[in-house]
Amino acid sequence: MTSKKKTVAMLLAGGKGSRLGVLTKHRAKPAVTYGGKYRIIDFPLSNCIHSGIDTVGVLTQYEPLELNAYIGTGAPWDLDGITGGAFILPPHQKGELGEWYTGTANAIYQNFYFIDRYEPENILVLSGDHIYKMDYSDMLKAHAAKGADATIAVIRVPMEEASRFGIMNTDDDLRITEFDEKPKQPKNDMASMGVYVFNWKKIKEYLIEDAKDEKSSNDFGKNVIPKMLQNDEKLYAYPFDGYWKDVGTIYSLWESNMELLQDSPGLDLYDEGWRIFSRNPNMPPHFVDKSAKIKNSLISEGCHIYGVVENSIISAGVVIGEGAVVRDSIVMQQTQIGKNSKVIMGIIDEETQVGENCEIGGGGEITVLGTKVVLRDGVKVAPGESVGAGRTVRKTEGGAKK
Amino acid sequence: MIRDAFGLVYAGEQNMNLRELVYHRTVGALPVGGRYRAIDFVLSNMVNSGIRNVGVIAQRSYHSLMDHLGSGKEWDLSRKEDGLFILPPFSSSENRGEYQGIVDAIKGVMSYVRRSKQQYCIFSGSYSIYNSTYDDALSYHIETGADITMLYSVEENDFFRGERYNDVRLHLNDEGRLIDMEVNSALSDSKMVGLDTYIIRKELLEYLVEDCASRGKHLFVSDLLMGNINRLKIMGYRHEGYVGRLHSVASYYKLNMDMLRPDISGDLFYGDNQIYTKIKDEVPAKYSKTSNVKNSLVANGCIIEGEVEDSVLFRSVYVGKGAKIKNSIIMQDSEVYNNSDLEYVILDKSVNIRQGRRLVGDKVFPVIIRKGAIV
């Protein structure tokens, strides 16, 4: 027997995130580290439990290992209840067929039975690539008040960037009249946040239809939502006002991290009533040596800092050697930066070892080292370059880029 | 991995040498090392040894202890079978709710001991801070045919003569058998100091506790051990790593400062076995442009705008602009506002130091500001 749930959340965490380059070579985008401690997926998961949603299906596909291990039983987010919890939902064989998730709508369609077991009124569809704190229960209330078939959360974006997003055109009552996916000439600045509430009975019909349509790419934004609009279903926009950032590119990931270092950051991580939960590495407080100099930075547990750290985000268990300088950079967990090495505007992934007297980046462009990279002493990596996960670099390469 | 032992931790210690730090908590609940409580070490040692059944004997002021331990989930002790049992006293015809000694306390929780299915008991206090597993000690206990094995460490430097609490000095013969011991002695020439951790067969523990209690004797070391020193084969087993002991404010202070040494923090925290504690989901520590931190331990959740040197900052401490903290221990949620100056100070939890205050203690007598105080 399964308990009835009013709302079931479905978190789309299967994306490859190819614009994050070497950072997503061996992990799905939602498992990318953020803010010196979190993974991107901590945000929607924490939002769910704080919004009173305790049943979350996590749809995985691309490189799911790290993500699966991270979510585990769901306990770090309190998502291990008796009647609900976090459920990892990989693509699986059904009847004769086994198939990958072909699109966002298809991923939900393939997990039909999972949702039906809870007989929910609504499903909340989320994506694992955004950093934001949002009370979904307010959105669900608005959805109910309007008697909507679907509600799409929107946020105002700068007009010049609007063409990068799905733009909603609405009437005065916020009813959506038109959905422009990445329009060349956007008519307004209300961008979809990738947060949808659907009436389950209604969307079920559309998903079944969509699955039959061979021409469809089985995507909510491209296929299902336009179809619903065509049929005059009641779709409403729900305006959200707060910090929201798509961290789907190297630059936006870097920028969003750096925004945490502002005097009063747009994203308040200290809010006692809306803690962002994460799987804790359980390490002792970090150690700052007498030779260290730290300014305007976030430093996590278990680090040993002997060098200079400025305007940077340092994750758990990182060692920064004496004389090393890390500036305007993100260093992820368990990475070591050797003595007298310099990292300027870099993103250095987990468990990477940078030798002594290395130079990584130099400003202007972001330089990225993947996970488990080994840089031998004295190696230089030019600004804007990236080094793939697992590689050992013995001497300075290339030089085409300066 | 040890499958056939259960753990029994006595967390009822009320060591008044620790002054204001233990007015409202037991020694086991004392915050140490920027993030932990004293009891985390022995509990983690037990769990890392494979022990899955642990009883914690609470006595007075155990609210903060219960709050800390909860269901035992963070030590992986929230289990279907066995797990963590917090054993507070209750009045019965035999027990008035106040233990007269550790023997009396074990007698008070005898129904838990009897119910435990494992053959061996690892019995420990909660004021010794070390990282180890009990696998080798138990093997030694079995190999030597000991009735009781007690862990000890060798301490070359004797800092705290005269301020001792449960300081047990061992005298062993060439075979490692205990021939004499002293408690809180100012005269002892032994460098072998007990860890307050014992291995004993469950049935023997039951027998010895009954035997002692029936003669009106309640003290574990003086009565149960020394009273039976000729009758029982008591062996000593040496722990080689670092040991901190919460004898007094001075030793509490030293323990925290010792953790600034990479060799000691390496031994306690960065070996094969983790020390588990309650998780708080704090943000990484934030250093502002005006911060200046040297030789310190800083926990998550801290916001530092001032100067910190040779100090330990627990979780979510705030240090305002121009504030100076030196040689101090600042516990969780305390706030030190602009231009304050602290030296050799221990701030308990949630203390608020207003702007421009100046507090100076001494290495051997740090100023302690009680929990929640506003200065």
CSV table of N, CA and C in Angstrom, one decimal, chain B residues 124-199:
chain,number,residue,atom,x,y,z
B,124,SER,N,33.5,2.5,29.4
B,124,SER,CA,34.3,3.7,29.3
B,124,SER,C,33.6,4.9,29.9
B,125,GLY,N,34.4,5.8,30.4
B,125,GLY,CA,34.0,7.1,30.8
B,125,GLY,C,33.9,8.0,29.5
B,126,SER,N,33.7,9.2,29.6
B,126,SER,CA,33.6,10.1,28.4
B,126,SER,C,34.5,11.3,28.5
B,127,TYR,N,35.5,11.3,29.4
B,127,TYR,CA,36.3,12.5,29.4
B,127,TYR,C,37.7,12.3,28.8
B,128,SER,N,38.0,11.1,28.3
B,128,SER,CA,39.2,10.9,27.6
B,128,SER,C,39.0,11.1,26.1
B,129,ILE,N,39.9,11.9,25.5
B,129,ILE,CA,39.8,12.2,24.1
B,129,ILE,C,40.9,11.5,23.3
B,130,TYR,N,40.5,10.5,22.5
B,130,TYR,CA,41.5,9.8,21.7
B,130,TYR,C,40.8,9.1,20.6
B,131,ASN,N,41.6,8.8,19.5
B,131,ASN,CA,41.0,8.1,18.4
B,131,ASN,C,41.6,6.7,18.3
B,132,SER,N,40.8,5.7,18.4
B,132,SER,CA,41.4,4.3,18.3
B,132,SER,C,40.2,3.4,18.1
B,133,THR,N,40.6,2.1,17.8
B,133,THR,CA,39.5,1.1,17.8
B,133,THR,C,39.9,0.1,18.9
B,134,TYR,N,39.0,-0.7,19.2
B,134,TYR,CA,39.3,-1.7,20.3
B,134,TYR,C,39.6,-3.1,19.9
B,135,ASP,N,39.8,-3.2,18.6
B,135,ASP,CA,40.0,-4.6,18.0
B,135,ASP,C,41.2,-5.2,18.7
B,136,ASP,N,42.3,-4.5,18.6
B,136,ASP,CA,43.6,-5.1,19.1
B,136,ASP,C,43.5,-5.3,20.6
B,137,ALA,N,42.9,-4.4,21.3
B,137,ALA,CA,42.8,-4.5,22.8
B,137,ALA,C,42.0,-5.7,23.1
B,138,LEU,N,40.9,-6.0,22.4
B,138,LEU,CA,40.1,-7.1,22.7
B,138,LEU,C,40.9,-8.4,22.4
B,139,SER,N,41.6,-8.5,21.3
B,139,SER,CA,42.4,-9.6,20.9
B,139,SER,C,43.4,-9.9,22.1
B,140,TYR,N,44.0,-8.8,22.5
B,140,TYR,CA,45.0,-8.9,23.6
B,140,TYR,C,44.3,-9.5,24.9
B,141,HIS,N,43.1,-9.0,25.2
B,141,HIS,CA,42.4,-9.4,26.3
B,141,HIS,C,42.1,-10.9,26.3
B,142,ILE,N,41.7,-11.4,25.1
B,142,ILE,CA,41.4,-12.8,24.9
B,142,ILE,C,42.7,-13.7,25.0
B,143,GLU,N,43.7,-13.2,24.2
B,143,GLU,CA,45.0,-14.0,24.2
B,143,GLU,C,45.6,-14.1,25.6
B,144,THR,N,45.6,-13.1,26.4
B,144,THR,CA,46.2,-13.1,27.7
B,144,THR,C,45.4,-13.8,28.8
B,145,GLY,N,44.1,-14.1,28.4
B,145,GLY,CA,43.2,-14.7,29.4
B,145,GLY,C,42.9,-13.7,30.5
B,146,ALA,N,42.9,-12.5,30.2
B,146,ALA,CA,42.6,-11.5,31.2
B,146,ALA,C,41.2,-11.5,31.7
B,147,ASP,N,41.0,-11.1,33.0
B,147,ASP,CA,39.6,-10.9,33.4
B,147,ASP,C,39.1,-9.5,33.1
B,148,ILE,N,40.0,-8.6,33.2
B,148,ILE,CA,39.7,-7.2,32.9
B,148,ILE,C,41.0,-6.7,32.1
B,149,THR,N,40.8,-5.9,31.0
B,149,THR,CA,41.9,-5.2,30.4
B,149,THR,C,41.6,-3.8,30.5
B,150,MET,N,42.6,-3.0,31.0
B,150,MET,CA,42.4,-1.6,31.0
B,150,MET,C,43.3,-0.8,30.1
B,151,LEU,N,42.8,0.1,29.3
B,151,LEU,CA,43.7,0.9,28.4
B,151,LEU,C,44.4,2.0,29.1
B,152,TYR,N,45.6,2.2,28.7
B,152,TYR,CA,46.4,3.3,29.3
B,152,TYR,C,47.2,4.0,28.2
B,153,SER,N,47.7,5.1,28.5
B,153,SER,CA,48.7,5.8,27.7
B,153,SER,C,49.9,6.2,28.6
B,154,VAL,N,51.0,6.4,27.9
B,154,VAL,CA,52.2,6.8,28.7
B,154,VAL,C,52.3,8.3,28.5
B,155,GLU,N,52.3,9.1,29.6
B,155,GLU,CA,52.4,10.5,29.5
B,155,GLU,C,53.7,11.0,30.1
B,156,GLU,N,54.6,11.5,29.3
B,156,GLU,CA,55.9,11.9,29.7
B,156,GLU,C,55.8,13.2,30.5
B,157,ASN,N,55.0,14.1,29.9
B,157,ASN,CA,54.9,15.4,30.6
B,157,ASN,C,53.7,15.4,31.5
B,158,ASP,N,53.9,15.9,32.7
B,158,ASP,CA,52.8,15.9,33.6
B,158,ASP,C,52.4,17.3,33.9
B,159,PHE,N,51.4,17.8,33.2
B,159,PHE,CA,51.1,19.2,33.3
B,159,PHE,C,50.2,19.5,34.5
B,160,PHE,N,49.4,18.6,34.9
B,160,PHE,CA,48.2,18.9,35.7
B,160,PHE,C,48.3,18.3,37.1
B,161,ARG,N,49.4,18.1,37.6
B,161,ARG,CA,49.5,17.6,39.0
B,161,ARG,C,48.7,18.5,39.9
B,162,GLY,N,47.9,17.9,40.7
B,162,GLY,CA,47.2,18.7,41.7
B,162,GLY,C,45.8,19.1,41.2
B,163,GLU,N,45.5,19.0,39.9
B,163,GLU,CA,44.2,19.3,39.4
B,163,GLU,C,43.6,18.1,38.8
B,164,ARG,N,43.8,16.9,39.4
B,164,ARG,CA,43.4,15.7,38.7
B,164,ARG,C,42.0,15.3,39.0
B,165,TYR,N,41.5,14.6,38.0
B,165,TYR,CA,40.1,14.1,38.2
B,165,TYR,C,40.1,12.7,37.5
B,166,ASN,N,39.8,11.7,38.3
B,166,ASN,CA,39.8,10.3,37.8
B,166,ASN,C,41.2,10.0,37.2
B,167,ASP,N,42.2,10.5,37.8
B,167,ASP,CA,43.6,10.2,37.2
B,167,ASP,C,44.1,8.9,37.8
B,168,VAL,N,44.1,7.9,37.0
B,168,VAL,CA,44.4,6.5,37.4
B,168,VAL,C,45.8,6.2,36.9
B,169,ARG,N,46.7,6.0,37.9
B,169,ARG,CA,48.1,5.6,37.5
B,169,ARG,C,48.3,4.1,37.7
B,170,LEU,N,48.9,3.5,36.7
B,170,LEU,CA,49.0,2.0,36.7
B,170,LEU,C,50.4,1.6,37.1
B,171,HIS,N,50.5,0.5,37.7
B,171,HIS,CA,51.8,-0.2,37.9
B,171,HIS,C,51.7,-1.6,37.4
B,172,LEU,N,52.4,-1.9,36.4
B,172,LEU,CA,52.3,-3.2,35.8
B,172,LEU,C,53.6,-4.0,36.0
B,173,ASN,N,53.4,-5.4,36.1
B,173,ASN,CA,54.6,-6.2,36.1
B,173,ASN,C,55.1,-6.5,34.7
B,174,ASP,N,56.2,-7.3,34.6
B,174,ASP,CA,56.8,-7.5,33.3
B,174,ASP,C,55.8,-8.1,32.3
B,175,GLU,N,54.9,-8.9,32.8
B,175,GLU,CA,53.9,-9.5,31.9
B,175,GLU,C,52.8,-8.6,31.5
B,176,GLY,N,52.8,-7.4,32.0
B,176,GLY,CA,51.7,-6.4,31.7
B,176,GLY,C,50.5,-6.5,32.6
B,177,ARG,N,50.7,-7.3,33.7
B,177,ARG,CA,49.6,-7.4,34.6
B,177,ARG,C,49.6,-6.3,35.7
B,178,LEU,N,48.5,-5.9,36.0
B,178,LEU,CA,48.3,-4.8,37.0
B,178,LEU,C,48.7,-5.3,38.4
B,179,ILE,N,49.6,-4.6,39.0
B,179,ILE,CA,49.9,-5.0,40.4
B,179,ILE,C,49.6,-4.0,41.4
B,180,ASP,N,49.5,-2.7,41.0
B,180,ASP,CA,49.1,-1.7,41.9
B,180,ASP,C,48.6,-0.5,41.1
B,181,MET,N,47.8,0.3,41.7
B,181,MET,CA,47.3,1.5,41.0
B,181,MET,C,47.0,2.6,42.0
B,182,GLU,N,47.0,3.9,41.5
B,182,GLU,CA,46.7,5.0,42.4
B,182,GLU,C,45.7,5.9,41.7
B,183,VAL,N,44.9,6.5,42.5
B,183,VAL,CA,43.9,7.4,42.0
B,183,VAL,C,44.1,8.8,42.5
B,184,ASN,N,44.2,9.8,41.6
B,184,ASN,CA,44.4,11.2,41.9
B,184,ASN,C,45.6,11.4,42.9
B,185,SER,N,46.6,10.7,42.6
B,185,SER,CA,47.8,10.8,43.6
B,185,SER,C,48.7,11.9,43.1
B,186,ALA,N,49.1,12.7,44.1
B,186,ALA,CA,50.1,13.7,43.8
B,186,ALA,C,51.5,13.2,43.9
B,187,LEU,N,51.6,11.9,44.4
B,187,LEU,CA,52.9,11.4,44.7
B,187,LEU,C,53.4,10.4,43.6
B,188,SER,N,52.5,9.9,42.8
B,188,SER,CA,52.8,8.8,41.9
B,188,SER,C,54.0,9.0,41.0
B,189,ASP,N,54.8,8.0,40.8
B,189,ASP,CA,55.9,8.1,39.9
B,189,ASP,C,55.6,7.4,38.6
B,190,SER,N,54.4,6.9,38.5
B,190,SER,CA,54.0,6.1,37.2
B,190,SER,C,53.6,7.1,36.1
B,191,LYS,N,54.1,6.8,34.9
B,191,LYS,CA,53.8,7.6,33.8
B,191,LYS,C,52.6,6.9,33.0
B,192,MET,N,52.2,5.7,33.5
B,192,MET,CA,51.1,5.0,32.8
B,192,MET,C,49.8,5.5,33.3
B,193,VAL,N,49.0,6.2,32.5
B,193,VAL,CA,47.8,6.8,32.9
B,193,VAL,C,46.6,6.2,32.3
B,194,GLY,N,45.6,5.8,33.1
B,194,GLY,CA,44.4,5.1,32.5
B,194,GLY,C,43.6,5.9,31.5
B,195,LEU,N,43.0,5.3,30.6
B,195,LEU,CA,42.1,5.9,29.6
B,195,LEU,C,40.7,5.9,30.0
B,196,ASP,N,40.4,5.3,31.2
B,196,ASP,CA,39.1,5.1,31.7
B,196,ASP,C,38.3,4.2,30.7
B,197,THR,N,39.0,3.3,30.1
B,197,THR,CA,38.3,2.3,29.2
B,197,THR,C,38.7,0.9,29.6
B,198,TYR,N,37.7,0.0,29.7
B,198,TYR,CA,38.0,-1.3,30.2
B,198,TYR,C,37.3,-2.3,29.4
B,199,ILE,N,37.9,-3.5,29.2
B,199,ILE,CA,37.3,-4.6,28.6
B,199,ILE,C,37.0,-5.7,29.6
